[in-house]
Amino acid sequence: MGARALAFDVFGTVVDWRSSVIAELEAFGKSHGVEQDWATFADNWRKGYLPAMDRVRRGELPWTRIDDLHRMILEELLRDAGITEVSDADVDRLNRAWHRLDPWPDTVEGLTRLKERFVITTLSNGNVSLLTNMAKRAGLPWDCVISAELFRHYKPDPEAYLGCADLLGVRPDELMLVAAHPGDLRAAQHVGLMAAYVARPLEYGPNQRAHQVTDGEFDVTATDFLDLADQLGV
Amino acid sequence: MGARALAFDVFGTVVDWRSSVIAELEAFGKSHGVEQDWATFADNWRKGYLPAMDRVRRGELPWTRIDDLHRMILEELLRDAGITEVSDADVDRLNRAWHRLDPWPDTVEGLTRLKERFVITTLSNGNVSLLTNMAKRAGLPWDCVISAELFRHYKPDPEAYLGCADLLGVRPDELMLVAAHPGDLRAAQHVGLMAAYVARPLEYGPNQRAHQVTDGEFDVTATDFLDLADQLGV
């Protein structure tokens, strides 16, 4: 294994965005006296993010950070649900739920072990302040915080993967992307990075179909970050 | 005090570059069988950095990271000293002395206290990999690593200070620069940041004249990071 640094996808790979956002939405609903299927609301909020990001990637929108994309989608979902009597400050507070996501149970221990051997960084489409606030709250021990925002290119654009290696001062083949999403990993491999797939079967809730991954497609396939640390000999 | 985040100058403010670089040069001299006044060599290495950076700031050089500026200066100093029989790998290893600087005695304890209340980041002209490697080795507990490299503008260009606030998602007047250099602090104040001066009388070696600072010129004037934490009520 020639990896010197590990770059982690964050939403779904490091943190359980779905449970965290549902809990925030439920609390919001209670304090505002509104009832909804908040799980579906959370799923729609997340679903809105890919097409919004793709509009940025295609150049239809100027560079827009995730906080602002999340906010656009949230306002539309609230409007569609007829929830209109909410102050701007409360919408903003709810929007920042994405800064307060909880890690998976193995995350902190796994990262702490991996940090002994490797430089560990985020490589997320989340903006720097979101990632920084999340890490501070959840105790994620990053060596540094790298975001698509720094390159103004969202993953899976090559600029994000290559820019990360460049900032870390390593060659692309010395950088391993760790992610729960095969598409992210394949895009990283396409520009020369190593790739570690970590299964997160509960990312989208219970009873989901697993991602299709071919045997030997990635340098490592792990069940969680502790298994990843074991396999990397840490 | 309205500060939500603290951005730290690094060379001289957080780490004792001079003692660290002299020690690395002495070790290099021993292993290569060369004698020199290594303290003067270290001072000249550091002195070369300002004019080199200014050439970048004026646009005479394209964007060049500090690692590469340090390397240009080092090669010139070695040549001037008649030290020519050194492999490229050894010059590179010596050049990366700037990734291995030791913190001042109060640094880690002070940062750890300040981190409880504030988001703490680097805001240095050092490149991201230099700052990341330094933090990992020295145990500097940054919430994130921000560098002039991200803006392709060296301090004291306004883009560096304002870009830092923007990445952190705070207003300029919610960000406090912490530095041992009045010029850096004044440039930050000029674009709306708060400023904390920390005296580092040994930065350039013993028996130096202290920086001239006017009473009340900065929001805080502290003797070290523990005093800064005390004054910020942490």
mmCIF file of C-alpha atoms in Angstrom, chain B residues 23-136:
data_model
loop_
_atom_site.group_PDB
_atom_site.id
_atom_site.type_symbol
_atom_site.label_atom_id
_atom_site.label_comp_id
_atom_site.label_asym_id
_atom_site.label_seq_id
_atom_site.Cartn_x
_atom_site.Cartn_y
_atom_site.Cartn_z
ATOM 1 C CA ALA B 23 18.922 22.744 14.752
ATOM 2 C CA GLU B 24 18.001 21.202 11.387
ATOM 3 C CA LEU B 25 20.867 23.051 9.663
ATOM 4 C CA GLU B 26 23.358 21.914 12.311
ATOM 5 C CA ALA B 27 22.249 18.299 11.855
ATOM 6 C CA PHE B 28 22.549 18.724 8.085
ATOM 7 C CA GLY B 29 26.046 20.227 8.493
ATOM 8 C CA LYS B 30 27.194 17.333 10.647
ATOM 9 C CA SER B 31 25.863 14.637 8.352
ATOM 10 C CA HIS B 32 27.421 16.350 5.296
ATOM 11 C CA GLY B 33 30.671 17.348 6.981
ATOM 12 C CA VAL B 34 30.264 21.092 6.406
ATOM 13 C CA GLU B 35 30.797 23.889 8.912
ATOM 14 C CA GLN B 36 29.007 27.197 8.783
ATOM 15 C CA ASP B 37 27.524 29.898 10.970
ATOM 16 C CA TRP B 38 24.162 28.154 10.840
ATOM 17 C CA ALA B 39 22.359 30.849 12.850
ATOM 18 C CA THR B 40 23.253 33.432 10.202
ATOM 19 C CA PHE B 41 22.359 30.930 7.483
ATOM 20 C CA ALA B 42 18.923 30.459 9.091
ATOM 21 C CA ASP B 43 18.410 34.225 9.384
ATOM 22 C CA ASN B 44 19.315 34.712 5.731
ATOM 23 C CA TRP B 45 17.002 31.913 4.693
ATOM 24 C CA ARG B 46 14.158 33.629 6.512
ATOM 25 C CA LYS B 47 15.169 37.074 5.221
ATOM 26 C CA GLY B 48 15.010 35.886 1.637
ATOM 27 C CA TYR B 49 11.394 34.951 2.016
ATOM 28 C CA LEU B 50 9.894 38.442 2.221
ATOM 29 C CA PRO B 51 11.319 39.773 -1.060
ATOM 30 C CA ALA B 52 10.497 36.465 -2.789
ATOM 31 C CA MET B 53 6.906 36.690 -1.574
ATOM 32 C CA ASP B 54 6.714 40.327 -2.616
ATOM 33 C CA ARG B 55 7.690 39.331 -6.147
ATOM 34 C CA VAL B 56 4.659 37.034 -6.151
ATOM 35 C CA ARG B 57 2.461 39.761 -4.656
ATOM 36 C CA ARG B 58 3.548 42.210 -7.368
ATOM 37 C CA GLY B 59 2.916 39.648 -10.086
ATOM 38 C CA GLU B 60 6.585 39.337 -11.141
ATOM 39 C CA LEU B 61 6.390 35.654 -10.282
ATOM 40 C CA PRO B 62 3.296 33.512 -10.872
ATOM 41 C CA TRP B 63 1.728 32.000 -7.772
ATOM 42 C CA THR B 64 4.471 30.056 -6.010
ATOM 43 C CA ARG B 65 3.988 28.222 -2.737
ATOM 44 C CA ILE B 66 6.286 28.826 0.221
ATOM 45 C CA ASP B 67 7.886 25.375 -0.117
ATOM 46 C CA ASP B 68 9.121 26.403 -3.556
ATOM 47 C CA LEU B 69 10.190 29.907 -2.446
ATOM 48 C CA HIS B 70 12.114 28.349 0.464
ATOM 49 C CA ARG B 71 13.762 25.962 -1.962
ATOM 50 C CA MET B 72 14.830 28.736 -4.373
ATOM 51 C CA ILE B 73 16.398 30.691 -1.502
ATOM 52 C CA LEU B 74 18.021 27.605 0.002
ATOM 53 C CA GLU B 75 19.674 26.646 -3.280
ATOM 54 C CA GLU B 76 21.106 30.152 -3.603
ATOM 55 C CA LEU B 77 22.409 30.142 -0.013
ATOM 56 C CA LEU B 78 24.007 26.708 -0.439
ATOM 57 C CA ARG B 79 25.645 27.820 -3.679
ATOM 58 C CA ASP B 80 26.923 31.038 -2.065
ATOM 59 C CA ALA B 81 28.364 28.974 0.786
ATOM 60 C CA GLY B 82 30.105 26.651 -1.677
ATOM 61 C CA ILE B 83 28.032 23.680 -0.550
ATOM 62 C CA THR B 84 27.384 22.032 -3.883
ATOM 63 C CA GLU B 85 27.817 18.290 -3.328
ATOM 64 C CA VAL B 86 24.358 17.642 -1.928
ATOM 65 C CA SER B 87 21.817 15.347 -3.562
ATOM 66 C CA ASP B 88 18.496 16.717 -4.663
ATOM 67 C CA ALA B 89 16.738 14.464 -2.152
ATOM 68 C CA ASP B 90 18.863 15.841 0.698
ATOM 69 C CA VAL B 91 18.194 19.445 -0.325
ATOM 70 C CA ASP B 92 14.511 18.604 -0.403
ATOM 71 C CA ARG B 93 14.667 17.002 3.018
ATOM 72 C CA LEU B 94 16.453 20.041 4.426
ATOM 73 C CA ASN B 95 13.954 22.355 2.775
ATOM 74 C CA ARG B 96 11.176 20.560 4.583
ATOM 75 C CA ALA B 97 12.709 21.663 7.894
ATOM 76 C CA TRP B 98 9.938 24.280 7.699
ATOM 77 C CA HIS B 99 7.400 21.447 8.049
ATOM 78 C CA ARG B 100 9.058 20.392 11.327
ATOM 79 C CA LEU B 101 9.090 23.560 13.407
ATOM 80 C CA ASP B 102 8.658 23.318 17.169
ATOM 81 C CA PRO B 103 5.929 25.265 18.961
ATOM 82 C CA TRP B 104 6.638 27.817 21.689
ATOM 83 C CA PRO B 105 6.289 26.271 25.179
ATOM 84 C CA ASP B 106 2.817 27.785 25.774
ATOM 85 C CA THR B 107 1.420 27.050 22.297
ATOM 86 C CA VAL B 108 -0.307 23.671 22.620
ATOM 87 C CA GLU B 109 -1.822 24.373 26.045
ATOM 88 C CA GLY B 110 -2.968 27.820 24.959
ATOM 89 C CA LEU B 111 -4.537 26.608 21.709
ATOM 90 C CA THR B 112 -6.259 23.747 23.515
ATOM 91 C CA ARG B 113 -7.867 26.223 25.934
ATOM 92 C CA LEU B 114 -8.813 28.705 23.185
ATOM 93 C CA LYS B 115 -10.344 25.906 21.102
ATOM 94 C CA GLU B 116 -12.957 25.333 23.814
ATOM 95 C CA ARG B 117 -14.536 28.699 23.079
ATOM 96 C CA PHE B 118 -13.491 29.652 19.550
ATOM 97 C CA VAL B 119 -12.996 28.111 16.155
ATOM 98 C CA ILE B 120 -9.210 28.179 15.801
ATOM 99 C CA THR B 121 -7.466 28.110 12.433
ATOM 100 C CA THR B 122 -4.117 28.879 10.916
ATOM 101 C CA LEU B 123 -3.920 31.908 8.630
ATOM 102 C CA SER B 124 -0.399 31.607 7.358
ATOM 103 C CA ASN B 125 1.594 32.230 4.233
ATOM 104 C CA GLY B 126 2.865 28.667 4.648
ATOM 105 C CA ASN B 127 1.268 26.222 2.244
ATOM 106 C CA VAL B 128 -1.405 23.730 3.309
ATOM 107 C CA SER B 129 0.852 20.661 3.349
ATOM 108 C CA LEU B 130 3.503 22.494 5.371
ATOM 109 C CA LEU B 131 0.916 23.601 7.944
ATOM 110 C CA THR B 132 -0.724 20.162 8.021
ATOM 111 C CA ASN B 133 2.543 18.286 8.510
ATOM 112 C CA MET B 134 3.670 20.785 11.156
ATOM 113 C CA ALA B 135 0.416 20.455 13.084
ATOM 114 C CA LYS B 136 0.514 16.664 12.973
#
